[in-house]
Tab-separated table of C-alpha atoms in Angstrom:
chain	number	residue	atom	x	y	z
A	25	UNK	CA	94.816	95.041	87.412
A	26	UNK	CA	92.447	95.038	84.434
A	27	UNK	CA	88.883	93.748	84.513
A	28	UNK	CA	86.623	92.314	81.854
A	29	UNK	CA	83.148	91.081	82.568
A	30	UNK	CA	79.428	91.459	83.048
A	31	UNK	CA	77.046	90.754	85.900
A	32	UNK	CA	77.520	87.025	85.338
A	33	UNK	CA	81.261	86.655	84.706
A	34	UNK	CA	84.546	88.331	85.539
A	35	UNK	CA	88.142	88.012	84.351
A	36	UNK	CA	90.798	89.858	86.342
A	37	UNK	CA	94.117	90.297	84.539
A	38	UNK	CA	97.144	91.239	86.621
A	39	UNK	CA	99.753	92.252	84.046
A	40	UNK	CA	102.413	94.003	86.113
A	41	UNK	CA	102.423	92.581	89.616
A	42	UNK	CA	104.474	94.820	91.908
A	43	UNK	CA	106.149	91.880	93.711
A	44	UNK	CA	106.182	88.918	91.311
A	45	UNK	CA	107.906	90.899	88.548
A	46	UNK	CA	110.776	92.120	90.745
A	47	UNK	CA	111.042	88.649	92.314
A	48	UNK	CA	111.640	87.146	88.865
A	49	UNK	CA	114.306	89.759	88.137
A	50	UNK	CA	116.061	89.133	91.458
A	51	UNK	CA	115.953	85.359	90.905
A	52	UNK	CA	117.685	85.929	87.547
A	53	UNK	CA	120.209	88.495	88.802
A	54	UNK	CA	121.204	86.430	91.825
A	55	UNK	CA	121.113	83.123	89.905
A	56	UNK	CA	118.840	81.614	92.556
A	57	UNK	CA	118.319	77.961	91.706
A	58	UNK	CA	114.796	76.738	92.458
A	59	UNK	CA	112.974	73.734	90.971
A	60	UNK	CA	110.707	74.688	88.065
A	61	UNK	CA	107.435	72.982	88.962
A	62	UNK	CA	103.912	73.768	90.096
A	63	UNK	CA	103.522	77.542	90.335
A	64	UNK	CA	107.273	78.140	90.044
A	65	UNK	CA	107.687	79.322	86.475
A	66	UNK	CA	110.506	79.054	84.026
A	67	UNK	CA	113.181	81.764	83.923
A	68	UNK	CA	112.714	85.434	83.262
A	69	UNK	CA	112.145	86.048	79.557
A	70	UNK	CA	115.636	87.287	78.871
A	71	UNK	CA	114.679	88.739	75.498
A	72	UNK	CA	112.790	91.391	77.467
A	73	UNK	CA	116.152	92.587	78.774
A	74	UNK	CA	119.372	93.827	77.299
A	75	UNK	CA	121.658	90.968	78.325
A	76	UNK	CA	124.326	93.462	79.344
A	77	UNK	CA	121.913	94.958	81.880
A	78	UNK	CA	121.433	91.720	83.820
A	79	UNK	CA	123.986	92.177	86.607
A	80	UNK	CA	126.248	89.690	88.232
A	81	UNK	CA	125.216	88.274	91.614
A	82	UNK	CA	125.789	90.713	94.431
A	83	UNK	CA	128.756	90.431	96.773
A	84	UNK	CA	126.434	89.361	99.596
A	85	UNK	CA	125.294	86.318	97.665
A	86	UNK	CA	128.681	84.658	97.947
A	87	UNK	CA	128.303	84.515	101.715
A	88	UNK	CA	124.812	82.988	101.575
A	89	UNK	CA	124.088	79.368	100.800
A	90	UNK	CA	122.079	78.587	97.695
A	91	UNK	CA	119.623	76.688	99.881
A	92	UNK	CA	118.964	79.746	102.050
A	93	UNK	CA	118.321	81.910	98.998
A	94	UNK	CA	116.055	79.314	97.412
A	95	UNK	CA	114.020	78.796	100.579
A	96	UNK	CA	113.487	82.525	101.048
A	97	UNK	CA	112.629	83.104	97.412
A	98	UNK	CA	110.121	80.241	97.355
A	99	UNK	CA	108.460	81.567	100.511
A	100	UNK	CA	108.009	84.987	98.936
A	101	UNK	CA	106.893	83.599	95.557
A	102	UNK	CA	104.263	81.255	96.955
A	103	UNK	CA	102.869	83.942	99.249
A	104	UNK	CA	102.581	86.441	96.375
A	105	UNK	CA	100.969	83.926	94.016
A	106	UNK	CA	98.415	82.636	96.493
A	107	UNK	CA	97.384	85.605	98.588
A	108	UNK	CA	93.663	86.372	98.273
A	109	UNK	CA	92.129	89.421	96.549
A	110	UNK	CA	92.854	92.672	98.373
A	111	UNK	CA	89.348	93.137	99.743
A	112	UNK	CA	89.906	93.726	103.449
A	113	UNK	CA	92.373	95.372	105.814
A	114	UNK	CA	93.722	92.068	107.097
A	115	UNK	CA	94.872	90.993	103.632
A	116	UNK	CA	96.242	94.460	102.869
A	117	UNK	CA	98.237	94.386	106.097
A	118	UNK	CA	99.738	91.006	105.216
A	119	UNK	CA	100.704	92.173	101.734
A	120	UNK	CA	102.317	95.291	103.217
A	121	UNK	CA	104.643	93.076	105.260
A	122	UNK	CA	106.354	92.062	102.002
A	123	UNK	CA	106.948	95.669	100.985
A	124	UNK	CA	110.068	97.828	101.347
A	125	UNK	CA	111.886	99.109	103.192
A	126	UNK	CA	111.698	96.428	105.891
A	127	UNK	CA	110.363	93.343	104.056
A	128	UNK	CA	109.069	92.261	107.445
A	129	UNK	CA	107.470	89.056	106.101
A	130	UNK	CA	110.943	87.724	105.253
A	131	UNK	CA	112.153	87.886	108.865
A	132	UNK	CA	112.424	84.089	109.036
A	133	UNK	CA	114.820	84.176	106.076
A	134	UNK	CA	117.362	86.815	107.156
A	135	UNK	CA	120.051	86.011	104.565
A	136	UNK	CA	117.589	86.114	101.681
A	137	UNK	CA	115.925	89.199	103.153
A	138	UNK	CA	119.240	91.064	103.116
A	139	UNK	CA	119.994	90.098	99.505
A	140	UNK	CA	116.447	90.828	98.359
A	141	UNK	CA	116.401	94.243	100.048
A	142	UNK	CA	119.765	95.188	98.527
A	143	UNK	CA	118.566	94.258	95.042
A	144	UNK	CA	115.096	95.792	95.390
A	145	UNK	CA	115.900	99.291	94.021
A	146	UNK	CA	117.291	97.815	90.775
A	147	UNK	CA	114.465	95.296	90.472
A	148	UNK	CA	111.808	97.921	91.124
A	149	UNK	CA	113.358	100.320	88.597
A	150	UNK	CA	113.364	97.565	85.950
A	151	UNK	CA	109.761	96.654	86.769
A	152	UNK	CA	108.578	100.281	86.649
A	153	UNK	CA	110.259	100.958	83.299
A	154	UNK	CA	108.819	97.751	81.878
A	155	UNK	CA	105.334	98.615	83.109
A	156	UNK	CA	105.466	102.117	81.602
A	157	UNK	CA	106.632	100.746	78.253
A	158	UNK	CA	103.990	98.015	78.286
A	159	UNK	CA	101.144	100.411	79.007
A	160	UNK	CA	102.280	102.907	76.370
A	161	UNK	CA	102.533	100.130	73.777
A	162	UNK	CA	98.893	99.072	74.142
A	163	UNK	CA	96.748	99.749	71.066
A	164	UNK	CA	94.237	101.770	73.100
A	165	UNK	CA	97.060	104.074	74.211
A	166	UNK	CA	98.223	104.647	70.635
A	167	UNK	CA	95.002	106.372	69.497
A	168	UNK	CA	94.214	103.516	67.114
A	169	UNK	CA	90.648	103.066	68.298
A	170	UNK	CA	91.393	99.410	69.112
A	171	UNK	CA	90.247	98.159	72.513
A	172	UNK	CA	92.863	96.257	74.507
A	173	UNK	CA	90.550	93.502	75.752
A	174	UNK	CA	91.778	90.116	74.557
A	175	UNK	CA	89.903	88.267	77.269
A	176	UNK	CA	86.589	90.055	76.738
A	177	UNK	CA	86.774	89.425	73.000
A	178	UNK	CA	87.342	85.712	73.574
A	179	UNK	CA	84.371	85.434	75.932
A	180	UNK	CA	82.132	87.306	73.515
A	181	UNK	CA	83.196	84.934	70.734
A	182	UNK	CA	82.311	81.942	72.911
A	183	UNK	CA	78.953	83.544	73.725
A	184	UNK	CA	78.216	83.932	70.013
A	185	UNK	CA	79.276	80.344	69.376
A	186	UNK	CA	77.004	79.003	72.143
A	187	UNK	CA	74.151	81.356	71.348
A	188	UNK	CA	73.723	82.290	74.992
A	189	UNK	CA	75.348	84.016	77.944
A	190	UNK	CA	77.812	81.885	79.914
A	191	UNK	CA	77.042	80.610	83.370
A	192	UNK	CA	78.609	82.774	86.100
A	193	UNK	CA	82.360	82.329	86.424
A	194	UNK	CA	85.416	84.169	87.687
A	195	UNK	CA	89.004	83.918	86.445
A	196	UNK	CA	92.176	85.560	87.719
A	197	UNK	CA	95.047	85.647	85.218
A	198	UNK	CA	98.517	86.660	86.408
A	199	UNK	CA	100.640	87.608	83.385
A	200	UNK	CA	104.385	87.119	83.875
A	201	UNK	CA	107.470	87.808	81.686
A	202	UNK	CA	108.755	84.231	81.707
A	203	UNK	CA	110.374	82.125	78.997
A	204	UNK	CA	107.847	79.331	78.643
A	205	UNK	CA	104.518	78.676	76.944
A	206	UNK	CA	102.937	76.738	79.803
A	207	UNK	CA	99.891	78.164	81.581
A	208	UNK	CA	100.131	77.103	85.211
A	209	UNK	CA	97.102	76.662	87.483
A	210	UNK	CA	97.531	78.483	90.787
A	211	UNK	CA	94.445	77.699	92.833
A	212	UNK	CA	90.788	77.751	91.927
A	213	UNK	CA	90.184	80.012	88.928
A	214	UNK	CA	93.728	81.435	88.976
A	215	UNK	CA	96.374	80.871	86.292
A	216	UNK	CA	99.909	82.080	85.634
A	217	UNK	CA	100.165	83.160	81.989
A	218	UNK	CA	103.474	83.783	80.163
A	219	UNK	CA	103.373	87.285	78.713
A	220	UNK	CA	104.595	86.351	75.230
A	221	UNK	CA	102.198	83.411	75.043
A	222	UNK	CA	99.290	85.737	75.827
A	223	UNK	CA	99.948	87.430	72.478
A	224	UNK	CA	99.410	84.210	70.526
A	225	UNK	CA	96.476	82.357	69.013
A	226	UNK	CA	97.366	79.462	71.314
A	227	UNK	CA	96.454	81.581	74.330
A	228	UNK	CA	93.105	82.541	72.850
A	229	UNK	CA	92.390	78.877	72.115
A	230	UNK	CA	93.262	77.946	75.714
A	231	UNK	CA	91.056	80.705	77.119
A	232	UNK	CA	88.135	79.828	74.853
A	233	UNK	CA	88.379	76.194	75.943
A	234	UNK	CA	88.520	77.233	79.608
A	235	UNK	CA	85.503	79.505	79.237
A	236	UNK	CA	83.515	76.775	77.449
A	237	UNK	CA	84.213	74.383	80.324
A	238	UNK	CA	82.997	76.963	82.852
A	239	UNK	CA	80.031	78.241	80.811
């Protein structure tokens, strides 16, 4: 999680979510068919992978109905998107129920739980390698003297344009490696942002417009 802000505003950017990233990989690997709508994003951005490294569905999947896999995956996805900030022990305990090795929170979806648990080591390894590469590729990690603060720069530009500080606001941006350019609202002040789109001028225009509306 990365933060930008002052006493009056805050933007939290979650770039490498420990559960949403692996969930996207497992959806792709197991070919889990879920409707793309609301907070359910488009597919994993396959260009981020070597196509040869995306495995075939596991043997267990053949014995599980597509409906059972979809229901379990949607339960996990919605919980991970919508759980509140980790500010108290109760929330931390709930999040821990989705963690390995038991994935206790998936107990009502035993077939999906078994498939998800079997795939977790591969998904987690992919996620960890991707996170390391992403962090090392940041300009501020390459000794260029460039700050990696897209969001802060946009807010400061809006401040200069308005000639004043913005009114207090808070945004939570969840950045995901998905093949779409649609920013999806996910509750008050929370948005799902495609990783590639975040690198574009279109993203900065969207964020500036959002900040203006809040400021």
